[in-house]
Amino acid sequence: MKINKKICAALLSASMTISLLTGCSSADKDAIRETSENFLSIVVSGTTDNIEKYANDSVSNGQFVRTFDSAYLAQKFKDGFKSDEIDADTSAKVDSFCELFSSMVTGYEIKDVTVDKNGIGTVTATIDTAFPINVIDNEEAVSKMNSITETYATEKADEIQALYEEHTDEEVEAIVYNDMIVEILDMYEGLIQNASPETYAIVLTVEKNAETDSWVVTNVSTYDNASTGTTETAAETATAEASQSK
């Protein structure tokens, strides 16, 4: 009986030692996973409602979250136009196009959760999208937009000249501006419709807030294309500080 007690004591001691060395417990991992789940579910919803419960200010206001915030993306897209020169029909088409942002994300999956000896969690996950996140500002899109501008000026030179005979310079510029926007939007819609789905890998750092005794995401590594099945932590983070330093 004494031997059994000694063995039990040794096993308990070893178990406690390992726990202290790793700084990890199943409860910690479960809590970190839950925080990550809540954080990512908000991100992929296309909003930022209550995200401050699961991430610090740097992450909540960082580029990663904004990349998947459909409201932010829509407003940023609209801010690129001269609102006082867009007519009602063009404005409606812009609004219709911006609705596509809300269907960009199709899902996410947490791949792994680890906790180091300091109690800091690292979560690898993937986010699936219906089309690439840079579909409207990649090289192909920029090239097509430049081509549309050049072609429009050449092919519609006579029509534009005729407009000047019936309208003021300001009116002609507004007509041309709206025509160009419609053509560019049609081009963007074509790119999105023909785009292939993408999967992006991300790495979350999750730490415990001593004041609130809750786990929060404190960093998101820059997402990376994970179509090859690999997940790598990028050197540059996608927090507010990182985006401001560019």
mmCIF file of C-alpha atoms in Angstrom:
data_model
loop_
_atom_site.group_PDB
_atom_site.id
_atom_site.type_symbol
_atom_site.label_atom_id
_atom_site.label_comp_id
_atom_site.label_asym_id
_atom_site.label_seq_id
_atom_site.Cartn_x
_atom_site.Cartn_y
_atom_site.Cartn_z
ATOM 1 C CA MET A 1 0.000 0.000 0.000
ATOM 2 C CA LYS A 2 2.801 2.418 0.835
ATOM 3 C CA ILE A 3 4.417 1.749 -2.526
ATOM 4 C CA ASN A 4 1.197 2.557 -4.320
ATOM 5 C CA LYS A 5 0.885 5.813 -2.441
ATOM 6 C CA LYS A 6 4.430 6.759 -3.405
ATOM 7 C CA ILE A 7 3.756 5.960 -7.037
ATOM 8 C CA CYS A 8 0.583 8.025 -7.003
ATOM 9 C CA ALA A 9 2.420 10.917 -5.376
ATOM 10 C CA ALA A 10 5.213 10.694 -7.942
ATOM 11 C CA LEU A 11 2.745 10.656 -10.816
ATOM 12 C CA LEU A 12 0.876 13.630 -9.381
ATOM 13 C CA SER A 13 4.125 15.523 -8.898
ATOM 14 C CA ALA A 14 5.251 14.750 -12.434
ATOM 15 C CA SER A 15 1.883 15.821 -13.799
ATOM 16 C CA MET A 16 2.036 19.135 -11.943
ATOM 17 C CA THR A 17 5.617 19.707 -13.069
ATOM 18 C CA ILE A 18 4.728 19.131 -16.721
ATOM 19 C CA SER A 19 1.734 21.450 -16.386
ATOM 20 C CA LEU A 20 3.932 24.181 -14.924
ATOM 21 C CA LEU A 21 6.579 23.731 -17.595
ATOM 22 C CA THR A 22 4.171 23.924 -20.477
ATOM 23 C CA GLY A 23 1.915 26.544 -18.947
ATOM 24 C CA CYS A 24 -0.916 24.722 -20.655
ATOM 25 C CA SER A 25 -4.143 23.172 -19.480
ATOM 26 C CA SER A 26 -7.106 21.751 -21.322
ATOM 27 C CA ALA A 27 -9.221 24.532 -19.813
ATOM 28 C CA ASP A 28 -6.871 27.156 -21.266
ATOM 29 C CA LYS A 29 -6.964 25.558 -24.693
ATOM 30 C CA ASP A 30 -10.740 25.331 -24.607
ATOM 31 C CA ALA A 31 -11.036 28.977 -23.584
ATOM 32 C CA ILE A 32 -8.588 30.065 -26.286
ATOM 33 C CA ARG A 33 -10.457 28.074 -28.910
ATOM 34 C CA GLU A 34 -13.766 29.573 -27.791
ATOM 35 C CA THR A 35 -12.385 33.115 -27.975
ATOM 36 C CA SER A 36 -10.970 32.420 -31.429
ATOM 37 C CA GLU A 37 -14.280 30.950 -32.580
ATOM 38 C CA ASN A 38 -16.196 33.987 -31.356
ATOM 39 C CA PHE A 39 -13.679 36.371 -32.889
ATOM 40 C CA LEU A 40 -13.659 34.679 -36.288
ATOM 41 C CA SER A 41 -17.425 34.269 -36.403
ATOM 42 C CA ILE A 42 -17.750 38.047 -36.044
ATOM 43 C CA VAL A 43 -15.056 38.712 -38.646
ATOM 44 C CA VAL A 44 -16.627 36.471 -41.277
ATOM 45 C CA SER A 45 -20.094 37.902 -40.581
ATOM 46 C CA GLY A 46 -18.980 41.069 -42.351
ATOM 47 C CA THR A 47 -19.465 43.284 -39.309
ATOM 48 C CA THR A 48 -17.512 44.296 -36.226
ATOM 49 C CA ASP A 49 -20.371 44.143 -33.714
ATOM 50 C CA ASN A 50 -19.092 43.230 -30.213
ATOM 51 C CA ILE A 51 -15.659 42.342 -31.576
ATOM 52 C CA GLU A 52 -14.058 44.283 -28.715
ATOM 53 C CA LYS A 53 -15.137 41.472 -26.389
ATOM 54 C CA TYR A 54 -12.741 39.086 -28.080
ATOM 55 C CA ALA A 55 -9.881 41.270 -29.361
ATOM 56 C CA ASN A 56 -7.857 44.230 -28.173
ATOM 57 C CA ASP A 57 -8.122 47.659 -29.805
ATOM 58 C CA SER A 58 -5.143 47.066 -32.058
ATOM 59 C CA VAL A 59 -6.722 43.998 -33.634
ATOM 60 C CA SER A 60 -10.312 45.284 -33.580
ATOM 61 C CA ASN A 61 -9.293 48.357 -35.577
ATOM 62 C CA GLY A 62 -6.609 46.626 -37.618
ATOM 63 C CA GLN A 63 -6.368 45.878 -41.309
ATOM 64 C CA PHE A 64 -7.228 42.197 -40.931
ATOM 65 C CA VAL A 65 -10.677 42.894 -39.497
ATOM 66 C CA ARG A 66 -11.333 45.654 -42.010
ATOM 67 C CA THR A 67 -10.441 43.346 -44.872
ATOM 68 C CA PHE A 68 -13.533 41.262 -44.105
ATOM 69 C CA ASP A 69 -15.822 44.046 -42.850
ATOM 70 C CA SER A 70 -18.292 44.438 -45.738
ATOM 71 C CA ALA A 71 -19.614 47.763 -44.434
ATOM 72 C CA TYR A 72 -16.097 49.190 -44.228
ATOM 73 C CA LEU A 73 -15.178 47.849 -47.675
ATOM 74 C CA ALA A 74 -18.345 49.278 -49.214
ATOM 75 C CA GLN A 75 -17.763 52.705 -47.702
ATOM 76 C CA LYS A 76 -14.098 52.704 -48.722
ATOM 77 C CA PHE A 77 -15.113 51.786 -52.272
ATOM 78 C CA LYS A 78 -17.748 54.546 -52.415
ATOM 79 C CA ASP A 79 -15.319 57.109 -51.015
ATOM 80 C CA GLY A 80 -13.248 56.641 -54.160
ATOM 81 C CA PHE A 81 -15.930 58.348 -56.254
ATOM 82 C CA LYS A 82 -16.933 61.980 -56.511
ATOM 83 C CA SER A 83 -20.338 61.730 -54.888
ATOM 84 C CA ASP A 84 -21.515 65.116 -56.178
ATOM 85 C CA GLU A 85 -21.013 63.947 -59.790
ATOM 86 C CA ILE A 86 -22.673 60.533 -59.570
ATOM 87 C CA ASP A 87 -26.278 60.394 -60.777
ATOM 88 C CA ALA A 88 -29.043 58.302 -59.198
ATOM 89 C CA ASP A 89 -28.727 55.361 -61.600
ATOM 90 C CA THR A 90 -24.972 55.092 -61.149
ATOM 91 C CA SER A 91 -25.296 55.420 -57.379
ATOM 92 C CA ALA A 92 -27.788 52.549 -57.353
ATOM 93 C CA LYS A 93 -25.383 50.421 -59.395
ATOM 94 C CA VAL A 94 -22.554 51.213 -56.973
ATOM 95 C CA ASP A 95 -24.771 50.143 -54.048
ATOM 96 C CA SER A 96 -25.682 46.916 -55.843
ATOM 97 C CA PHE A 97 -22.039 46.152 -56.517
ATOM 98 C CA CYS A 98 -21.040 46.793 -52.900
ATOM 99 C CA GLU A 99 -23.524 44.144 -51.768
ATOM 100 C CA LEU A 100 -21.131 41.574 -53.250
ATOM 101 C CA PHE A 101 -18.715 42.269 -50.385
ATOM 102 C CA SER A 102 -21.167 40.737 -47.908
ATOM 103 C CA SER A 103 -20.963 37.371 -49.685
ATOM 104 C CA MET A 104 -17.175 37.331 -49.987
ATOM 105 C CA VAL A 105 -16.499 35.045 -46.988
ATOM 106 C CA THR A 106 -17.928 31.547 -47.210
ATOM 107 C CA GLY A 107 -16.499 29.999 -44.049
ATOM 108 C CA TYR A 108 -13.594 29.463 -41.665
ATOM 109 C CA GLU A 109 -11.952 26.622 -39.779
ATOM 110 C CA ILE A 110 -9.686 26.476 -36.751
ATOM 111 C CA LYS A 111 -6.874 24.054 -37.493
ATOM 112 C CA ASP A 112 -4.802 23.983 -34.311
ATOM 113 C CA VAL A 113 -4.572 25.501 -30.832
ATOM 114 C CA THR A 114 -1.402 25.532 -28.753
ATOM 115 C CA VAL A 115 -0.344 27.247 -25.525
ATOM 116 C CA ASP A 116 3.258 28.020 -24.626
ATOM 117 C CA LYS A 117 4.879 27.962 -21.174
ATOM 118 C CA ASN A 118 3.975 31.635 -20.683
ATOM 119 C CA GLY A 119 0.289 30.918 -21.214
ATOM 120 C CA ILE A 120 0.120 32.567 -24.617
ATOM 121 C CA GLY A 121 -2.086 30.827 -27.140
ATOM 122 C CA THR A 122 -1.369 30.406 -30.835
ATOM 123 C CA VAL A 123 -4.255 29.497 -33.100
ATOM 124 C CA THR A 124 -3.896 28.594 -36.753
ATOM 125 C CA ALA A 125 -7.000 28.868 -38.877
ATOM 126 C CA THR A 126 -8.177 29.320 -42.443
ATOM 127 C CA ILE A 127 -10.767 31.635 -43.976
ATOM 128 C CA ASP A 128 -12.517 30.668 -47.217
ATOM 129 C CA THR A 129 -13.691 33.305 -49.672
ATOM 130 C CA ALA A 130 -15.797 33.136 -52.820
ATOM 131 C CA PHE A 131 -13.292 35.374 -54.592
ATOM 132 C CA PRO A 132 -9.819 36.800 -53.795
ATOM 133 C CA ILE A 133 -9.763 39.621 -51.264
ATOM 134 C CA ASN A 134 -7.749 41.770 -53.696
ATOM 135 C CA VAL A 135 -10.018 41.122 -56.675
ATOM 136 C CA ILE A 136 -10.691 44.823 -57.301
ATOM 137 C CA ASP A 137 -7.150 46.110 -56.910
ATOM 138 C CA ASN A 138 -4.897 43.356 -58.212
ATOM 139 C CA GLU A 139 -2.761 43.713 -61.335
ATOM 140 C CA GLU A 140 -5.431 42.297 -63.625
ATOM 141 C CA ALA A 141 -8.077 44.709 -62.357
ATOM 142 C CA VAL A 142 -5.770 47.737 -62.643
ATOM 143 C CA SER A 143 -4.751 46.717 -66.167
ATOM 144 C CA LYS A 144 -8.370 46.276 -67.262
ATOM 145 C CA MET A 145 -9.366 49.604 -65.738
ATOM 146 C CA ASN A 146 -6.574 51.424 -67.589
ATOM 147 C CA SER A 147 -7.621 49.699 -70.794
ATOM 148 C CA ILE A 148 -11.245 50.757 -70.321
ATOM 149 C CA THR A 149 -10.179 54.374 -69.822
ATOM 150 C CA GLU A 150 -8.038 54.422 -72.957
ATOM 151 C CA THR A 151 -10.607 52.597 -75.089
ATOM 152 C CA TYR A 152 -13.472 54.792 -73.928
ATOM 153 C CA ALA A 153 -11.663 57.999 -74.871
ATOM 154 C CA THR A 154 -10.800 56.626 -78.307
ATOM 155 C CA GLU A 155 -13.998 54.833 -79.308
ATOM 156 C CA LYS A 156 -16.383 57.482 -78.006
ATOM 157 C CA ALA A 157 -14.499 60.560 -79.097
ATOM 158 C CA ASP A 158 -17.199 61.541 -81.616
ATOM 159 C CA GLU A 159 -20.024 60.998 -79.117
ATOM 160 C CA ILE A 160 -18.239 63.097 -76.523
ATOM 161 C CA GLN A 161 -17.674 65.864 -79.031
ATOM 162 C CA ALA A 162 -21.374 65.850 -79.919
ATOM 163 C CA LEU A 163 -22.276 66.159 -76.253
ATOM 164 C CA TYR A 164 -20.254 69.364 -75.977
ATOM 165 C CA GLU A 165 -22.516 70.925 -78.615
ATOM 166 C CA GLU A 166 -25.620 70.379 -76.458
ATOM 167 C CA HIS A 167 -24.300 70.538 -72.897
ATOM 168 C CA THR A 168 -21.975 72.602 -70.751
ATOM 169 C CA ASP A 169 -18.475 71.361 -70.062
ATOM 170 C CA GLU A 170 -19.473 70.408 -66.521
ATOM 171 C CA GLU A 171 -22.464 68.417 -67.758
ATOM 172 C CA VAL A 172 -20.365 66.535 -70.307
ATOM 173 C CA GLU A 173 -17.740 65.700 -67.720
ATOM 174 C CA ALA A 174 -20.468 64.334 -65.423
ATOM 175 C CA ILE A 175 -21.953 62.193 -68.224
ATOM 176 C CA VAL A 176 -18.564 60.780 -69.147
ATOM 177 C CA TYR A 177 -17.682 60.205 -65.493
ATOM 178 C CA ASN A 178 -20.857 58.207 -64.861
ATOM 179 C CA ASP A 179 -20.409 56.179 -68.058
ATOM 180 C CA MET A 180 -16.883 55.296 -67.016
ATOM 181 C CA ILE A 181 -17.983 54.199 -63.551
ATOM 182 C CA VAL A 182 -20.649 51.911 -64.998
ATOM 183 C CA GLU A 183 -18.139 50.281 -67.351
ATOM 184 C CA ILE A 184 -15.626 49.805 -64.546
ATOM 185 C CA LEU A 185 -18.278 48.298 -62.278
ATOM 186 C CA ASP A 186 -19.274 45.883 -65.033
ATOM 187 C CA MET A 187 -15.619 44.900 -65.342
ATOM 188 C CA TYR A 188 -15.314 44.331 -61.584
ATOM 189 C CA GLU A 189 -18.482 42.229 -61.513
ATOM 190 C CA GLY A 190 -17.080 40.113 -64.342
ATOM 191 C CA LEU A 191 -13.851 39.541 -62.426
ATOM 192 C CA ILE A 192 -15.759 38.472 -59.317
ATOM 193 C CA GLN A 193 -18.096 36.170 -61.222
ATOM 194 C CA ASN A 194 -15.183 34.455 -62.953
ATOM 195 C CA ALA A 195 -12.894 34.337 -59.921
ATOM 196 C CA SER A 196 -11.990 31.112 -58.176
ATOM 197 C CA PRO A 197 -12.540 30.584 -54.431
ATOM 198 C CA GLU A 198 -9.539 31.214 -52.189
ATOM 199 C CA THR A 199 -8.392 29.950 -48.810
ATOM 200 C CA TYR A 200 -6.273 32.184 -46.583
ATOM 201 C CA ALA A 201 -4.234 31.014 -43.601
ATOM 202 C CA ILE A 202 -4.046 33.142 -40.476
ATOM 203 C CA VAL A 203 -2.362 32.851 -37.103
ATOM 204 C CA LEU A 204 -3.985 34.360 -34.024
ATOM 205 C CA THR A 205 -2.164 35.211 -30.815
ATOM 206 C CA VAL A 206 -4.509 34.875 -27.856
ATOM 207 C CA GLU A 207 -3.615 36.133 -24.379
ATOM 208 C CA LYS A 208 -5.390 36.429 -21.048
ATOM 209 C CA ASN A 209 -6.396 39.908 -19.941
ATOM 210 C CA ALA A 210 -5.408 40.134 -16.278
ATOM 211 C CA GLU A 211 -7.943 42.885 -15.549
ATOM 212 C CA THR A 212 -10.973 41.120 -17.030
ATOM 213 C CA ASP A 213 -9.705 37.552 -16.562
ATOM 214 C CA SER A 214 -10.812 36.818 -20.125
ATOM 215 C CA TRP A 215 -8.953 35.685 -23.239
ATOM 216 C CA VAL A 216 -8.549 38.120 -26.124
ATOM 217 C CA VAL A 217 -6.907 38.068 -29.542
ATOM 218 C CA THR A 218 -3.897 40.379 -29.345
ATOM 219 C CA ASN A 219 -2.420 39.842 -32.790
ATOM 220 C CA VAL A 220 -3.278 38.440 -36.204
ATOM 221 C CA SER A 221 -0.466 37.533 -38.529
ATOM 222 C CA THR A 222 -0.861 38.727 -42.089
ATOM 223 C CA TYR A 223 -3.060 36.254 -43.907
ATOM 224 C CA ASP A 224 -1.317 34.144 -46.525
ATOM 225 C CA ASN A 225 -2.637 32.065 -49.394
ATOM 226 C CA ALA A 226 -3.021 28.532 -48.090
ATOM 227 C CA SER A 227 -4.196 26.790 -51.231
ATOM 228 C CA THR A 228 -1.107 24.576 -51.091
ATOM 229 C CA GLY A 229 -2.135 23.325 -47.684
ATOM 230 C CA THR A 230 0.659 25.066 -45.799
ATOM 231 C CA THR A 231 0.210 27.564 -42.991
ATOM 232 C CA GLU A 232 2.991 30.015 -42.297
ATOM 233 C CA THR A 233 3.198 32.851 -39.843
ATOM 234 C CA ALA A 234 4.006 36.036 -41.713
ATOM 235 C CA ALA A 235 6.522 38.439 -40.227
ATOM 236 C CA GLU A 236 4.278 41.441 -40.621
ATOM 237 C CA THR A 237 1.150 41.640 -38.503
ATOM 238 C CA ALA A 238 -2.260 42.837 -39.577
ATOM 239 C CA THR A 239 -2.943 45.051 -36.600
ATOM 240 C CA ALA A 240 -3.735 48.747 -36.573
ATOM 241 C CA GLU A 241 -0.105 49.606 -35.865
ATOM 242 C CA ALA A 242 1.104 47.600 -38.831
ATOM 243 C CA SER A 243 -1.355 49.162 -41.221
ATOM 244 C CA GLN A 244 -0.487 52.661 -40.011
ATOM 245 C CA SER A 245 3.238 52.084 -40.475
ATOM 246 C CA LYS A 246 2.915 51.386 -44.227
#
